Tab-separated table of C-alpha atoms in Angstrom:
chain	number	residue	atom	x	y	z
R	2	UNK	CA	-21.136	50.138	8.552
R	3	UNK	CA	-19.533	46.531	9.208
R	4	UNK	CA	-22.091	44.115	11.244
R	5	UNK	CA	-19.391	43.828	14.294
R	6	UNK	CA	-20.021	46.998	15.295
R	7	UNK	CA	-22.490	47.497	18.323
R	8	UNK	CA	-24.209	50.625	17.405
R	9	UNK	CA	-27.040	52.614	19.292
R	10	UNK	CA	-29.539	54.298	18.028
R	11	UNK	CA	-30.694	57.718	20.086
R	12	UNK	CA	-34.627	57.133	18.326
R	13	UNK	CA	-35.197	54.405	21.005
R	14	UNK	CA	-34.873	54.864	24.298
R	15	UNK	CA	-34.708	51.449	25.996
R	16	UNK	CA	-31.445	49.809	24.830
R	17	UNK	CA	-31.471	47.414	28.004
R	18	UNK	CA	-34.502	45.166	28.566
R	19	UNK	CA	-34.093	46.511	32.083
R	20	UNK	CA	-35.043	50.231	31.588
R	21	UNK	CA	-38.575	49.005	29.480
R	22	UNK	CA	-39.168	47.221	33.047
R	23	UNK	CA	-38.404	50.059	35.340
R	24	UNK	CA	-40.858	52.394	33.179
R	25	UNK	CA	-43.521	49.698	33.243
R	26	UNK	CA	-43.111	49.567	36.906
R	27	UNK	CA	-43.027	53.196	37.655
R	28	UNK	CA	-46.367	54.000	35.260
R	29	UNK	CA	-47.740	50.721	36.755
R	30	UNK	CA	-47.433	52.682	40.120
R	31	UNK	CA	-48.409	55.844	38.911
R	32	UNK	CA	-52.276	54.513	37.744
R	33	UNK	CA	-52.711	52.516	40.745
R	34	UNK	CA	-51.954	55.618	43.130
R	35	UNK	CA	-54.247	57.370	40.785
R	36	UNK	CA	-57.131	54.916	40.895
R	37	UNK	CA	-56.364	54.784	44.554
R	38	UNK	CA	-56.695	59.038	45.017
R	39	UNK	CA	-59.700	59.778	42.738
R	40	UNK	CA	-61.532	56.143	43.687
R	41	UNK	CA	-60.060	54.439	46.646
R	42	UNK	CA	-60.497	51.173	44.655
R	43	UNK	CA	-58.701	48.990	42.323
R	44	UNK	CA	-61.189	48.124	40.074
R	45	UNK	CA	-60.909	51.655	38.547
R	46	UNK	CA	-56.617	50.662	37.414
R	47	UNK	CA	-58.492	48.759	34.013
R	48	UNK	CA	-60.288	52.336	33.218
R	49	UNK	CA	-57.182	54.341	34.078
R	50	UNK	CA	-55.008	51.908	31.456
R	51	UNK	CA	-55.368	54.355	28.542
R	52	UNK	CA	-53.728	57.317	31.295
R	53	UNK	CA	-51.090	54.290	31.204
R	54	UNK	CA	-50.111	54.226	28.311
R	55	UNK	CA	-50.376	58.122	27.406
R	56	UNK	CA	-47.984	58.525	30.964
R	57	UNK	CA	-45.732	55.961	29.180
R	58	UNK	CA	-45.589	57.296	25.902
R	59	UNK	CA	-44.442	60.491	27.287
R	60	UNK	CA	-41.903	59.260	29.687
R	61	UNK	CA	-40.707	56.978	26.742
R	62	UNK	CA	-40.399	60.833	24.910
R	63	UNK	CA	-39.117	62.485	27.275
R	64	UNK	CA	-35.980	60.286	27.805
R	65	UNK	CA	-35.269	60.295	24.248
R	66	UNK	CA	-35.089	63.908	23.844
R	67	UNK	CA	-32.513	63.993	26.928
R	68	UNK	CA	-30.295	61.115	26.167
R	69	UNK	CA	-30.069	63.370	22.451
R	70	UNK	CA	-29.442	66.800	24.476
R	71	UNK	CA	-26.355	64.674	26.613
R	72	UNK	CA	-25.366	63.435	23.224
R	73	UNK	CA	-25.275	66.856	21.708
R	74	UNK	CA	-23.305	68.227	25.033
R	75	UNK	CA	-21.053	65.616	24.328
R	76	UNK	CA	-20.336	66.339	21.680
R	77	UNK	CA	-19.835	69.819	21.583
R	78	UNK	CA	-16.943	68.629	23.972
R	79	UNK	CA	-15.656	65.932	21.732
R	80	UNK	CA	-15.188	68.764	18.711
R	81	UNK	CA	-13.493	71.165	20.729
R	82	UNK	CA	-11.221	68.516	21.550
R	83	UNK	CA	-10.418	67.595	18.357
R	84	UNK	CA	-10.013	71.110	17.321
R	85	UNK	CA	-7.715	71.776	19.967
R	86	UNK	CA	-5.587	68.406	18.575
R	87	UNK	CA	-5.675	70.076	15.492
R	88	UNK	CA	-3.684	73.530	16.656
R	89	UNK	CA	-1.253	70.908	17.645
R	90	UNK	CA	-0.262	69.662	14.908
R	91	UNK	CA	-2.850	66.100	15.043
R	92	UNK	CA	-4.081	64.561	11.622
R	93	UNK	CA	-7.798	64.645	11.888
R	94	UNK	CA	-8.342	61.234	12.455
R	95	UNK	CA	-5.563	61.060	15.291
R	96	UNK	CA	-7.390	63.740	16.834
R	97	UNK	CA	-10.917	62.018	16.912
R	98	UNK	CA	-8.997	59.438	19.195
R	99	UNK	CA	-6.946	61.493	21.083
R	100	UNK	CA	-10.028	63.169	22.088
R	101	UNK	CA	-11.818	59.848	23.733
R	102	UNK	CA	-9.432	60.692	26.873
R	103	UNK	CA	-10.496	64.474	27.565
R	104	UNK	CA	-14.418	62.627	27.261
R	105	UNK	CA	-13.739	59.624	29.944
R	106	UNK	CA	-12.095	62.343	32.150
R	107	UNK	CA	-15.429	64.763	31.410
R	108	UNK	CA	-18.306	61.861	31.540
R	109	UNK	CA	-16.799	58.946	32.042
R	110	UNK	CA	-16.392	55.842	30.202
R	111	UNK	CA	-19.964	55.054	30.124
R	112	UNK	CA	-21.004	57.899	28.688
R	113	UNK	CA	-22.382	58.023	25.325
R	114	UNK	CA	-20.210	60.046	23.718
R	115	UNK	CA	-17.157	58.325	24.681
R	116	UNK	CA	-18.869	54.797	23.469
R	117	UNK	CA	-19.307	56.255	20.167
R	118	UNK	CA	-15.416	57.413	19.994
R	119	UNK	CA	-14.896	53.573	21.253
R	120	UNK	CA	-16.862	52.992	17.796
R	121	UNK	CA	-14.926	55.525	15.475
R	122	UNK	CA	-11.593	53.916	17.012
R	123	UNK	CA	-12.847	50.046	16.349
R	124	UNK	CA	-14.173	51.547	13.119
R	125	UNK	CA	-10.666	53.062	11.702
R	126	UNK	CA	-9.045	49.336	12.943
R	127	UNK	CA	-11.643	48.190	10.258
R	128	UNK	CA	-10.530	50.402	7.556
R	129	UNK	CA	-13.959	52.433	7.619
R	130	UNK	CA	-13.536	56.498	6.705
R	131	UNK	CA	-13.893	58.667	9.570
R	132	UNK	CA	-16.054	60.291	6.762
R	133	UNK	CA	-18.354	57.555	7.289
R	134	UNK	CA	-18.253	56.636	10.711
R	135	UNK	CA	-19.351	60.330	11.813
R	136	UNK	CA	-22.488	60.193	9.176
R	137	UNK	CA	-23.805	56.875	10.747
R	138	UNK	CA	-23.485	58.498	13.756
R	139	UNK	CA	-25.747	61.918	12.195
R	140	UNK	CA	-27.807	58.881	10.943
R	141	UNK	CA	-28.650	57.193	14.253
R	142	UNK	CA	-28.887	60.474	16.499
R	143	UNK	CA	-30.610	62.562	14.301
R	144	UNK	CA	-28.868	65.299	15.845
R	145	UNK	CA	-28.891	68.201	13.547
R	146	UNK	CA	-25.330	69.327	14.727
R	147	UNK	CA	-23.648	66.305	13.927
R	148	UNK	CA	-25.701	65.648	10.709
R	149	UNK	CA	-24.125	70.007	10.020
R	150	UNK	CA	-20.572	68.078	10.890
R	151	UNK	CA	-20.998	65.231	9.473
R	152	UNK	CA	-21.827	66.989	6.155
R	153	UNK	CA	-18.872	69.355	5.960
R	154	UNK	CA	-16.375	67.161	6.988
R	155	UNK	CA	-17.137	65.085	3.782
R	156	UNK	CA	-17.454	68.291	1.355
R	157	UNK	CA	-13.964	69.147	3.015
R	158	UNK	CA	-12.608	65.378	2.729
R	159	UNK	CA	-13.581	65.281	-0.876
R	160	UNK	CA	-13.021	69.038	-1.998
R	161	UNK	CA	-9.292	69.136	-0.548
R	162	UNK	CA	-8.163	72.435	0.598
R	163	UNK	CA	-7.231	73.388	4.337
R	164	UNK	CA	-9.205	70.546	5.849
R	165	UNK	CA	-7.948	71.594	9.089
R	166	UNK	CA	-9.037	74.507	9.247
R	167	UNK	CA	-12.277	74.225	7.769
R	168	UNK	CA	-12.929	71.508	11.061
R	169	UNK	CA	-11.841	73.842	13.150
R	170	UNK	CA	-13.832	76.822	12.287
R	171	UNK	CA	-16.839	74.280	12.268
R	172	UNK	CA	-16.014	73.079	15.166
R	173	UNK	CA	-15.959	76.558	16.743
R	174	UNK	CA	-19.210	77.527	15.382
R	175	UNK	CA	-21.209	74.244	16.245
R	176	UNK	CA	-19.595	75.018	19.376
R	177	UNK	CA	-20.998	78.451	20.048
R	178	UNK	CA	-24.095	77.471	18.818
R	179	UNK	CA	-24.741	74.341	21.502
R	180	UNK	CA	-23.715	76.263	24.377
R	181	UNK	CA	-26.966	78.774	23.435
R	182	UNK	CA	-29.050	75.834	22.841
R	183	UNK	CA	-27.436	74.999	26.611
R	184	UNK	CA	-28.164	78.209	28.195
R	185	UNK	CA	-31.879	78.213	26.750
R	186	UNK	CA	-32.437	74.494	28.260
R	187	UNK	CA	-31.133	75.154	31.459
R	188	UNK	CA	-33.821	78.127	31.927
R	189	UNK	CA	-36.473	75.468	30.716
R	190	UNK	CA	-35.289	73.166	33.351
R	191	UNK	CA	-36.621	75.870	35.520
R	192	UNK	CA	-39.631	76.332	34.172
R	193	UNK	CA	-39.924	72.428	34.029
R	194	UNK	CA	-39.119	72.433	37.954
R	195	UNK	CA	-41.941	74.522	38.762
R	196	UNK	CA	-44.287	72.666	36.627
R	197	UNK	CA	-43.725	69.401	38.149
R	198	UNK	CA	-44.035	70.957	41.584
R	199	UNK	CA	-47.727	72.887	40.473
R	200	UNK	CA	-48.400	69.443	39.272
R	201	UNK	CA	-47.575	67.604	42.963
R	202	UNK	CA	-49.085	70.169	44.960
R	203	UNK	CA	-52.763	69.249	44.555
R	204	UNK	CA	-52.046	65.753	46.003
R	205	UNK	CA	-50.087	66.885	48.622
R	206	UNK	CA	-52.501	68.843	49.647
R	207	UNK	CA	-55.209	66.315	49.337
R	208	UNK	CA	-53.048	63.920	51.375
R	209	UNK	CA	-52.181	66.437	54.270
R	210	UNK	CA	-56.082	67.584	54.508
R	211	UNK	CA	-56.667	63.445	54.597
R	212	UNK	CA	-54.286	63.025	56.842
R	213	UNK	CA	-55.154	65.697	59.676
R	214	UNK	CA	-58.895	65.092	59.182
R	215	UNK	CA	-59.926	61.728	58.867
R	216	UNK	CA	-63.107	61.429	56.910
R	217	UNK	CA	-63.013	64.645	55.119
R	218	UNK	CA	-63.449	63.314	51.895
R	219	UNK	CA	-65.505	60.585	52.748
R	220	UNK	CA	-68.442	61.543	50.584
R	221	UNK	CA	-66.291	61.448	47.615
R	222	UNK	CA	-65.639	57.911	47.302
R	223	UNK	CA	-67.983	54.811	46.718
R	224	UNK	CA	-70.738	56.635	45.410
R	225	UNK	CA	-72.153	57.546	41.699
R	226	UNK	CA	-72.041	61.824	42.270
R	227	UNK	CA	-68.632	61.123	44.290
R	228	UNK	CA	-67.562	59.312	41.393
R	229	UNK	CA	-69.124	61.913	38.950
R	230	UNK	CA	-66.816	64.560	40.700
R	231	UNK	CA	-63.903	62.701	41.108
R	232	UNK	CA	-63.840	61.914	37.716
R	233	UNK	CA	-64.213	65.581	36.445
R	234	UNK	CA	-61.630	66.549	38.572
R	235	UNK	CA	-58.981	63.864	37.085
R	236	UNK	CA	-59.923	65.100	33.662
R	237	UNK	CA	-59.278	68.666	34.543
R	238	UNK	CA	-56.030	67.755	36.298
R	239	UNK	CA	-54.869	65.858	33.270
R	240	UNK	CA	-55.985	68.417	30.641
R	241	UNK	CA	-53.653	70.572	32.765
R	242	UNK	CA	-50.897	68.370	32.759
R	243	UNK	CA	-50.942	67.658	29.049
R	244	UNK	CA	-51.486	71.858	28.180
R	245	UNK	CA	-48.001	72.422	30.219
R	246	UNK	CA	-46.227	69.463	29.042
R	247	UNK	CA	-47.100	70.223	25.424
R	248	UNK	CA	-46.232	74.221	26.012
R	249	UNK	CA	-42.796	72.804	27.551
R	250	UNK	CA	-42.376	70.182	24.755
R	251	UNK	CA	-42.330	72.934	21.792
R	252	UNK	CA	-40.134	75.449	23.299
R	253	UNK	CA	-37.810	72.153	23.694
R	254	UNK	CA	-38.181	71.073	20.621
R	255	UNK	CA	-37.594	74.705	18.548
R	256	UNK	CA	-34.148	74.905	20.835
């Protein structure tokens, strides 16, 4: 791929300087309210710094898989576009661009997918193959259905025969195959939405009992058993956490 082309890649997940800051900030505030709940002091933010980084990590995770899942969603869009140019009568490459209007009108101009169709077009102006702009694309997503795509288009390019076709019926079946994928995720989302809200629920109610009985917990703070206690109970909570993030995570990541 020619140097003038602004490409992302979908293994990193901070491509502005401004979304590493936000994270820092929120996991910044998330072991400070935690020193704050299990110690009421600050002095315990140092010892929660390895929680930190783990919360980070898996934020930093976590957005990666779903800016690869909008990608994918994309698109599934984007082919069925092009496959629908095709019936008409579109070369293949004519297609590709025609197709960058039916993805603004879906997600917009900003949306991934339509920046990398903003790429193929600035690509063919540079006299680089569709062939080749699609498997840089497989290259820096890592998605496996555009790496399927990417692969059969160039057998097709370079074996000849109905090319049109052959990117149609692909199209179709990549198609069919994403929108399972889609139906499985969306149930996950479900079960995602009920973790999260097992996963609040001790604090809130911690925070209402605190709040309706001054004093309650009292005995739990500033102390070495308080401490002792406290401490068990944030390792329980986050051995929790990590057992239903990590059940989650490999359902996701057979889908």
């Amino acid at each position: 791929m020619k140097e003038s082309l602004r490409q992302q890649d979908y293994h990193k997940v901070f491509q502005k300087r401004g979304d590493c800051i936000r994270l820092l900030a929120q996991t910044s505030g998330v072991v400070i309210f935690f020193a704050w709940f299990f110690y009421r002091s600050i002095w315990a933010v140092p010892l929660l710094f390895p929680l930190g980084i783990l919360y980070f990590r898996r934020c930093v995770n976590r957005q990666c898989r779903k800016n690869r899942q909008e990608l994918t969603m994309q698109f599934k869009e984007c082919i069925l576009s092009v496959a629908n140019s095709l019936r008409s009568g579109y070369a293949l490459e004519n297609a590709f661009l025609e197709s960058r209007e039916d993805i603004r009108m879906l997600y917009g101009e900003h949306s991934a997918m339509y920046r990398e169709l903003e790429l193929i077009r600035r690509g063919m102006i540079l006299n680089i193959t569709l062939e080749e702009l699609i498997s840089d694309l497989a290259d820096r997503s890592g998605i496996e259905e555009i790496e399927q795509f990417s692969a059969i288009l160039n057998i097709a390019k370079r074996g000849g025969g109905n090319v049109t076709q052959i990117i149609r019926t692909t199209a179709e079946v990549i198609s069919n195959k994403v929108e399972t994928m889609q139906e499985m995720l969306t149930m996950l989302q479900g079960r995602r939405l009920e973790q999260n809200v097992m996963e609040i629920m001790p604090f809130g109610i911690s925070l209402y009992i605190a709040a309706a009985y001054p004093g309650y917990f009292g005995t739990l703070y500033h102390n070495g058993m308080g401490i002792i206690v406290m401490t068990l109970c944030l390792a329980v909570y986050a051995g929790a956490y990590l057992l239903g993030e990590k059940i989650l995570d490999r359902i996701e990541e057979e889908l």
